[in-house]
Every structure is written in structure tokens, then in C-alpha cells.
Amino acid sequence: MPDKPRILVTSWLVEEDDPALQVLRDAGCEVVMGRSPRPRTVEDMVQAIKGIDGVVAGSDNYSAPVIEAADRLKTIVRVGVGYDTVDLAAATKKSVQVGTTPGTNHHAVADYAFGLMLALARRIVRHHNSTAAGKWQREAGPDVYGKTLGIVGTGAIGKGMARRGRGFSMTVLAHDVVRDEELARALPFRYVELDELLRESDYVTLHAPLLPSTRNLINAERLRLMKPTAFLINTARGELVDLDALTDALRAERLAGAALDVFPKEPPGDHPILHLENVIVSPHVAGGSTEANLAAARMACESVVSVLKGGRVAYCVNPDVYGGARA
Ligand SMILES: NC(=O)c1ccc[n+]([C@@H]2O[C@H](COP(=O)([O-])OP(=O)(O)OC[C@H]3O[C@@H](n4cnc5c(N)ncnc54)[C@H](O)[C@@H]3O)[C@@H](O)[C@H]2O)c1
């Protein structure tokens, strides 16, 4: 019998006293807490991964050097759905199964993105800050109800946005490389090309994953298509937006405002966009509702245990792993 399996928990979503960790302990694992307020770097992870059998992971660095430094790693389960910080080829080569926990936080992200849209439109953060500072400054802002919402990416979160938008009597336009025409007819909403969506929408919200084809999807040229009265909301991945181009567009008042929960570099340091008045920012927190965190943590821990027992990781994102040595 090898040593007790050691499971590293780095996701900030999993609390030290999270009931989900009992799933690991009941399966005879040692839980190694390694949470960090910011994603852990490659140097940090190269050390942390040694002697670890499985990871309940956040958006830390799982690049090739980290995976190659692992000596007994069998699985990485990302608490959430984004796995762009994991080098899947390196994981597959080392027979490490990589999984995610889909279906646990899409309501949370859609609620948050919708909240950002309302806050941007009606200057809720600015009103809070000025009132708390003893001032009494009132600013008008546009309605959300009845306006046009443009959704880029109609997966689990994008569909949630479409439902919420229709609840506010919005005209909903969507763009995706895969279309759910049945849902589009039912709600209804209309699929259009990206440029048309950008031209027509009062609010544009991004819900596509980070892929080579979506990196800098919203660049200077595309920002120029948007109405000067429009707002951009990004709760997907920072790299979808050219942050410098967005800063220029906001400064030049070619766009009314933006809300960003995600950044190309997290935390974003002292980027000039953080100082603009018509911008709301938050620390990659859209998916982290109380209910979503509990559900995702439990699913991740169960998935790790399944691998340790010789089974497969749930929602595997590197299925080639089963074609190699492990199969
Ligand atoms: N801020 C947060 O806390 C947080 C939490 C969860 C997810 N996310 C991000 O949100 C993204 C979306 O999550 P989801 O659960 O809806 O994922 P999903 O996989 O259900 O949906 C993604 C959709 O994007 C579409 N897509 C792919 N390429 C596209 C392109 N070029 N243009 C338009 N659409 C494209 C896909 O076809 C799919 O329909 C995730 O990939 C993740 O990066 C952020």
C-alpha cells in the first residue's frame, strides 16, 4: 500500500472547513491546503506539486514545467470550467487526467454579469462611493429594461444571460460558433455575426472561452463598431479583450463604460483602465456564489477520489489520456 494519497487544494473557492473536503478524508486522503489569494506562479507550483497525487485546483499555473516536476500526480480537477492555465498536452503525456466542474457556477456568473450591467448603467458604484464620502451627487444613466443585449458565446452562462435579458424585455442578439437554434426560437433571441452584434447592442457581454480564436476578440477595430453609448461586460477571460484598446476607447468616449471581472494578467497591477471613472472592476469572482462554491468543491473532490480508485475524472478535458499508457 503506497503512502496516503496527498491532495493539494489550491482553489480559493474551497474553504479550510469546507464540508466537501470530508469526501477526500473519508477516502483516506491527506488534504494539503495551498490556497492563495492570487493564482500561484510556475516557480511556486513546481515546488508545491511534488509528492502530490491529485489537485483540487484554482487558476494556478499548470504549465509543462509544473506537470513535469510532479512525481506522483494522477489528476488535476479545476474547480470551475476554465482550464486555460493547464497544459493539456503535458498532462496527457504524463497520464494526468484533467477535469472540470461544469454546471456548478453558470447561474452565479450570469447573476454577477447581469448585476455588473445594471451597476454600470445606473452608476451604482459611483453613487455609493460619492454618497459614502458625504456628497449628494446624482447622475442619470440609461435603462437596461427594454434595451438590446449582445451575448458573445451562448454556452451555459450565455444562455443564462439570454434568459435574464428576456426577463427584462430586452432584445437579445447572440453570436456563437455553435448555435442553439431551438433555444433561440423559444426565448426568443437572434443569432447574428459578431460585427452586427457589436453595432446593434446597448450592452455587450462576453461568455466565450479563451481559445486561439477568441484571444483579443474584442480589439481596437471591433471596439470601433460599438455605439458610443454602449457598455462592455467581461466575466469570461481577460485575454478576450485588448485592454489597452479598451482603455483608449473609454478615454476617447467611443464607449460609455466597461465592467471587468477578469484580466489578461491577474491581478492586473496598476493598469490605467483601473483609474477610469466609467469602469467597474472585480477580482475574478463572478463564479463564486456560496451555493456554486459548495457544489463545485464537492464535485471536484468526488472526481479526484474517483481517479484515485482507478476510475476516470469527471468532465475530462484531455480524453486522449485514455488512449495512452493509462488505457
Ligand atoms: N469570471 C468567472 O468567475 C468565471 C466563472 C466561470 C466561467 N468563466 C468563463 O466563462 C466562459 C464561458 O463559460 P460557460 O460555462 O458558458 O462555457 P460553455 O463551454 O458552456 O460555453 C462557451 C460557449 O462559447 C462558444 N464559443 C467558442 N468559441 C467562440 C467564438 N469564437 N465566438 C463566440 N462563441 C464562441 C462555445 O461554442 C460555447 O457555446 C468560460 O470558458 C470561462 O472562461 C468565468
Coordinates of C-alpha atoms and ligand atoms in Angstrom, one line a residue:
M1 CA 0.0 0.0 0.0
P2 CA 1.6 3.3 -1.0
D3 CA 1.5 6.3 1.3
K4 CA -1.7 8.1 2.0
P5 CA -2.7 9.9 -1.2
R6 CA -1.9 13.6 -0.8
I7 CA -4.4 16.1 -2.3
L8 CA -3.3 19.7 -2.8
V9 CA -6.2 22.2 -2.6
T10 CA -5.3 25.5 -4.2
S11 CA -8.8 26.8 -5.2
W12 CA -9.7 29.9 -3.3
L13 CA -13.3 28.6 -3.5
V14 CA -12.6 25.7 -1.1
E15 CA -12.5 26.8 2.5
E16 CA -10.4 25.1 5.1
D17 CA -13.6 23.8 6.8
D18 CA -15.4 23.1 3.6
P19 CA -17.6 20.0 4.0
A20 CA -16.5 18.9 0.6
L21 CA -13.0 18.1 1.9
Q22 CA -14.6 15.3 4.1
V23 CA -15.1 13.4 0.8
L24 CA -11.3 13.3 0.5
R25 CA -10.7 12.5 4.1
D26 CA -13.3 9.7 4.1
A27 CA -11.4 8.2 1.1
G28 CA -8.2 8.1 3.2
C29 CA -6.5 11.1 1.7
E30 CA -4.4 13.7 3.4
V31 CA -5.6 17.2 2.5
V32 CA -2.8 19.7 1.8
M33 CA -4.3 23.2 1.9
G34 CA -2.4 25.5 -0.5
R35 CA -5.0 28.3 -1.1
S36 CA -3.6 31.6 -2.2
P37 CA -5.4 34.9 -2.7
R38 CA -3.8 35.1 -6.2
P39 CA -3.1 32.3 -8.7
R40 CA 0.2 30.5 -7.9
T41 CA 3.1 31.0 -10.2
V42 CA 5.1 28.4 -12.1
E43 CA 8.0 28.6 -9.6
D44 CA 5.6 28.2 -6.7
M45 CA 3.7 25.3 -8.2
V46 CA 6.9 23.4 -9.2
Q47 CA 7.6 23.1 -5.5
A48 CA 4.0 22.5 -4.4
I49 CA 3.3 19.7 -6.8
K50 CA 6.0 17.3 -5.5
G51 CA 4.6 14.4 -3.6
I52 CA 1.0 15.3 -4.6
D53 CA -1.4 12.7 -6.1
G54 CA -4.2 15.0 -7.0
V55 CA -5.1 18.7 -7.1
V56 CA -8.3 20.5 -6.4
A57 CA -7.2 23.4 -8.5
G58 CA -7.9 27.1 -9.0
S59 CA -6.5 29.1 -11.9
D60 CA -2.9 28.5 -10.8
N61 CA -0.1 27.7 -13.3
Y62 CA -0.1 24.1 -14.6
S63 CA 2.3 24.6 -17.4
A64 CA 4.6 21.9 -18.7
P65 CA 7.4 22.6 -16.1
V66 CA 4.9 22.2 -13.3
I67 CA 3.5 18.9 -14.6
E68 CA 6.9 17.6 -15.4
A69 CA 8.0 18.3 -11.8
A70 CA 5.2 16.2 -10.4
D71 CA 6.3 12.8 -9.2
R72 CA 3.0 11.1 -8.4
L73 CA 0.3 13.2 -9.9
K74 CA -2.7 11.4 -11.3
T75 CA -5.3 14.2 -11.7
I76 CA -5.9 17.9 -11.7
V77 CA -9.6 18.9 -11.2
R78 CA -10.2 22.5 -11.8
V79 CA -12.9 24.0 -9.6
G80 CA -14.8 25.8 -12.3
V81 CA -14.8 25.5 -16.0
G82 CA -11.8 27.4 -17.3
Y83 CA -8.8 25.2 -17.9
D84 CA -6.6 27.5 -20.0
T85 CA -3.9 27.5 -17.3
V86 CA -3.4 23.8 -17.7
D87 CA -1.0 22.5 -20.4
L88 CA -3.2 19.6 -21.6
A89 CA -0.5 18.1 -23.8
A90 CA 1.9 17.9 -21.0
A91 CA -0.7 16.4 -18.7
T92 CA -1.7 13.8 -21.3
K93 CA 1.9 12.9 -21.8
K94 CA 2.3 12.2 -18.1
S95 CA -1.1 10.3 -17.9
V96 CA -2.6 13.0 -15.7
Q97 CA -6.4 13.2 -16.1
V98 CA -7.7 16.8 -16.2
G99 CA -11.3 17.5 -15.3
T100 CA -13.5 20.5 -14.6
T101 CA -16.8 21.0 -12.7
P102 CA -19.2 22.3 -15.2
G103 CA -22.8 23.1 -14.3
T104 CA -22.0 24.4 -10.9
N105 CA -21.4 28.1 -11.4
H106 CA -23.2 29.3 -14.5
H107 CA -26.1 30.8 -12.5
A108 CA -23.6 32.6 -10.3
V109 CA -21.7 34.1 -13.3
A110 CA -24.9 35.1 -15.1
D111 CA -26.3 36.8 -12.0
Y112 CA -23.0 38.6 -11.5
A113 CA -22.7 39.7 -15.1
F114 CA -26.2 41.0 -15.1
G115 CA -25.5 42.8 -11.8
L116 CA -22.5 44.5 -13.4
M117 CA -24.6 45.6 -16.3
L118 CA -27.2 47.2 -14.0
A119 CA -24.4 48.8 -11.9
L120 CA -22.7 50.2 -15.0
A121 CA -25.9 51.6 -16.5
R122 CA -27.1 53.3 -13.3
R123 CA -23.7 54.3 -11.9
I124 CA -24.4 52.3 -8.7
V125 CA -20.8 52.1 -7.6
R126 CA -20.2 55.8 -8.3
H127 CA -23.4 56.7 -6.4
H128 CA -22.3 54.5 -3.5
N129 CA -18.8 56.0 -3.3
S130 CA -19.9 59.6 -3.5
T131 CA -22.7 59.2 -1.0
A132 CA -20.5 57.3 1.4
A133 CA -18.0 60.2 1.1
G134 CA -20.6 62.6 2.3
K135 CA -21.6 64.0 -1.1
W136 CA -25.0 64.1 -2.7
Q137 CA -24.3 63.7 -6.4
R138 CA -27.0 62.2 -8.7
E139 CA -26.3 61.0 -12.2
A140 CA -28.8 59.7 -14.7
G141 CA -27.9 56.6 -16.7
P142 CA -29.7 54.6 -19.4
D143 CA -32.3 51.9 -18.8
V144 CA -31.4 48.2 -19.0
Y145 CA -35.1 47.2 -19.4
G146 CA -36.1 47.0 -23.0
K147 CA -32.7 47.6 -24.5
T148 CA -30.6 45.4 -26.8
L149 CA -28.3 42.9 -25.2
G150 CA -25.5 41.3 -27.2
I151 CA -24.2 37.9 -25.9
V152 CA -20.9 36.5 -27.3
G153 CA -20.9 32.8 -26.5
T154 CA -24.2 31.0 -25.8
G155 CA -23.0 28.2 -23.6
A156 CA -24.3 27.6 -20.1
I157 CA -23.6 31.2 -18.9
G158 CA -24.5 32.9 -22.2
K159 CA -27.9 31.1 -22.2
G160 CA -28.4 32.2 -18.6
M161 CA -27.8 35.8 -19.7
A162 CA -30.3 35.4 -22.6
R163 CA -32.9 34.2 -20.1
R164 CA -32.2 37.1 -17.8
G165 CA -32.2 39.6 -20.6
R166 CA -35.6 38.4 -21.9
G167 CA -36.9 38.7 -18.3
F168 CA -36.0 42.4 -18.7
S169 CA -37.8 42.6 -22.0
M170 CA -34.5 43.1 -23.8
T171 CA -34.0 42.4 -27.5
V172 CA -31.3 39.7 -27.3
L173 CA -28.7 39.2 -30.0
A174 CA -26.2 36.4 -29.8
H175 CA -23.0 35.2 -31.5
D176 CA -21.5 31.7 -31.3
V177 CA -19.7 29.3 -33.5
V178 CA -22.2 26.7 -32.4
R179 CA -25.9 27.7 -32.4
D180 CA -28.7 26.6 -30.2
E181 CA -31.5 27.4 -32.6
E182 CA -34.2 25.7 -30.5
L183 CA -33.5 27.9 -27.5
A184 CA -33.2 30.9 -29.8
R185 CA -36.7 30.3 -31.1
A186 CA -38.1 29.5 -27.6
L187 CA -36.9 32.6 -25.7
P188 CA -36.6 34.2 -28.3
F189 CA -33.3 35.6 -29.4
R190 CA -31.5 36.0 -32.7
Y191 CA -28.1 34.7 -33.8
V192 CA -26.0 37.3 -35.8
E193 CA -22.4 37.7 -36.9
L194 CA -20.2 39.3 -34.3
D195 CA -19.8 42.7 -36.1
E196 CA -23.6 43.1 -36.3
L197 CA -23.9 42.3 -32.6
L198 CA -21.4 44.9 -31.7
R199 CA -23.0 47.5 -33.9
E200 CA -26.5 46.9 -32.6
S201 CA -26.1 46.2 -28.9
D202 CA -26.5 48.6 -26.0
Y203 CA -24.8 46.1 -23.7
V204 CA -22.3 43.5 -24.9
T205 CA -21.4 40.6 -22.5
L206 CA -18.7 38.1 -23.2
H207 CA -19.1 34.4 -22.4
A208 CA -16.8 32.6 -24.8
P209 CA -13.8 30.5 -23.6
L210 CA -10.2 31.6 -24.1
L211 CA -9.1 29.9 -27.3
P212 CA -6.6 30.9 -30.0
S213 CA -9.7 32.1 -32.0
T214 CA -11.0 34.2 -29.1
R215 CA -7.8 35.9 -27.9
N216 CA -8.2 39.7 -28.5
L217 CA -11.6 39.0 -30.0
I218 CA -12.6 42.5 -28.9
N219 CA -9.8 44.5 -30.4
A220 CA -9.5 48.2 -31.4
E221 CA -11.2 47.6 -34.7
R222 CA -14.2 45.8 -33.1
L223 CA -14.5 48.4 -30.4
R224 CA -14.9 51.0 -33.1
L225 CA -18.0 49.2 -34.2
M226 CA -19.8 49.6 -30.9
K227 CA -22.1 52.5 -30.2
P228 CA -20.6 55.3 -28.1
T229 CA -23.5 54.8 -25.7
A230 CA -22.8 51.1 -25.3
F231 CA -21.3 49.2 -22.4
L232 CA -19.0 46.1 -22.4
I233 CA -19.0 43.4 -19.7
N234 CA -16.3 40.8 -19.5
T235 CA -16.7 37.9 -17.0
A236 CA -15.2 35.3 -19.4
R237 CA -11.4 35.6 -19.7
G238 CA -9.3 38.8 -19.7
E239 CA -7.4 37.8 -22.9
L240 CA -10.6 38.1 -24.9
V241 CA -10.3 41.9 -24.8
D242 CA -7.4 44.1 -25.8
L243 CA -7.2 46.1 -22.6
D244 CA -5.1 48.9 -24.0
A245 CA -7.5 49.4 -26.9
L246 CA -10.5 49.3 -24.5
T247 CA -8.7 52.0 -22.3
D248 CA -8.3 54.2 -25.4
A249 CA -11.9 53.7 -26.5
L250 CA -13.2 54.6 -23.0
R251 CA -10.9 57.7 -22.7
A252 CA -12.0 58.9 -26.1
E253 CA -15.7 58.4 -25.1
R254 CA -16.1 56.0 -28.0
L255 CA -17.7 53.7 -25.4
A256 CA -19.9 54.5 -22.4
G257 CA -18.3 52.1 -19.9
A258 CA -17.0 48.7 -19.1
A259 CA -17.1 46.2 -16.3
L260 CA -14.3 43.7 -16.0
D261 CA -14.2 40.7 -13.6
V262 CA -11.2 39.2 -15.5
F263 CA -7.9 40.5 -16.8
P264 CA -5.1 39.2 -19.1
K265 CA -2.8 39.3 -16.0
E266 CA -4.5 38.7 -12.6
P267 CA -4.3 40.7 -10.5
P268 CA -3.9 43.4 -13.1
G269 CA -1.3 45.6 -11.3
D270 CA -1.7 49.3 -11.9
H271 CA -3.2 49.3 -15.4
P272 CA -4.5 52.7 -16.4
I273 CA -8.0 51.3 -17.0
L274 CA -8.4 50.9 -13.3
H275 CA -8.4 54.6 -12.8
L276 CA -11.2 55.4 -15.3
E277 CA -14.5 56.6 -13.9
N278 CA -16.7 54.7 -16.2
V279 CA -15.1 51.3 -15.3
I280 CA -16.1 48.8 -12.7
V281 CA -13.6 46.1 -11.8
S282 CA -13.6 43.0 -9.6
P283 CA -11.2 40.2 -8.7
H284 CA -12.4 37.2 -10.9
V285 CA -15.2 36.5 -8.6
A286 CA -18.2 36.1 -10.8
G287 CA -18.5 32.3 -10.4
G288 CA -18.1 32.4 -6.6
S289 CA -21.5 32.4 -5.1
T290 CA -21.9 30.5 -1.8
E291 CA -24.0 27.8 -3.5
A292 CA -21.8 27.5 -6.5
N293 CA -18.6 27.2 -4.4
L294 CA -20.1 24.4 -2.3
A295 CA -21.3 22.4 -5.4
A296 CA -18.1 22.8 -7.3
A297 CA -15.9 21.9 -4.4
R298 CA -17.9 18.7 -3.8
M299 CA -17.8 17.7 -7.4
A300 CA -14.1 18.3 -7.6
C301 CA -13.3 16.2 -4.5
E302 CA -15.6 13.4 -5.7
S303 CA -13.8 13.5 -9.1
V304 CA -10.4 13.2 -7.5
V305 CA -11.5 10.3 -5.4
S306 CA -12.8 8.5 -8.5
V307 CA -9.4 8.8 -10.1
L308 CA -7.6 7.5 -7.0
K309 CA -9.9 4.5 -7.0
G310 CA -8.9 3.7 -10.6
G311 CA -11.8 5.4 -12.3
R312 CA -12.0 8.4 -14.6
V313 CA -12.1 12.1 -13.8
A314 CA -15.5 13.7 -14.4
Y315 CA -15.7 16.0 -17.4
C316 CA -12.3 15.1 -18.7
V317 CA -10.8 17.8 -20.9
N318 CA -7.9 15.7 -22.1
P319 CA -9.6 12.5 -23.2
D320 CA -6.5 11.5 -25.2
V321 CA -5.1 10.5 -21.8
Y322 CA -7.2 7.3 -22.1
G323 CA -5.6 6.3 -25.3
G324 CA -2.1 6.3 -23.8
A325 CA -0.4 4.4 -21.1
R326 CA -3.4 4.6 -18.7
A327 CA -5.7 2.8 -21.2
Ligands
LIG1 N1 -15.4 35.1 -14.0 C1 -15.7 33.9 -13.5 O1 -15.7 33.7 -12.3 C2 -16.0 32.8 -14.5 C3 -16.6 31.6 -14.0 C4 -16.9 30.6 -14.8 C5 -16.6 30.7 -16.2 N2 -15.9 31.8 -16.6 C6 -15.6 31.9 -18.1 O2 -16.8 31.9 -18.8 C7 -16.6 31.1 -20.0 C8 -17.9 30.6 -20.5 O3 -18.4 29.6 -19.6 P1 -19.6 28.6 -19.9 O4 -19.8 27.8 -18.7 O5 -20.7 29.4 -20.5 O6 -18.9 27.8 -21.1 P2 -19.5 26.9 -22.2 O7 -18.5 26.0 -22.7 O8 -20.8 26.3 -21.7 O9 -19.9 27.9 -23.4 C9 -18.9 28.6 -24.1 C10 -19.6 29.0 -25.4 O10 -18.7 29.8 -26.2 C11 -18.8 29.4 -27.5 N3 -17.7 29.9 -28.3 C12 -16.5 29.2 -28.6 N4 -15.8 30.0 -29.5 C13 -16.5 31.1 -29.8 C14 -16.2 32.2 -30.6 N5 -15.1 32.4 -31.3 N6 -17.2 33.2 -30.6 C15 -18.3 33.0 -29.9 N7 -18.6 32.0 -29.1 C16 -17.7 31.0 -29.0 C17 -18.9 27.9 -27.5 O11 -19.4 27.4 -28.7 C18 -19.9 27.7 -26.3 O12 -21.2 27.8 -26.7 C19 -15.6 30.0 -19.5 O13 -14.8 29.5 -20.6 C20 -14.7 30.7 -18.5 O14 -13.6 31.2 -19.2 C21 -15.6 32.8 -15.8

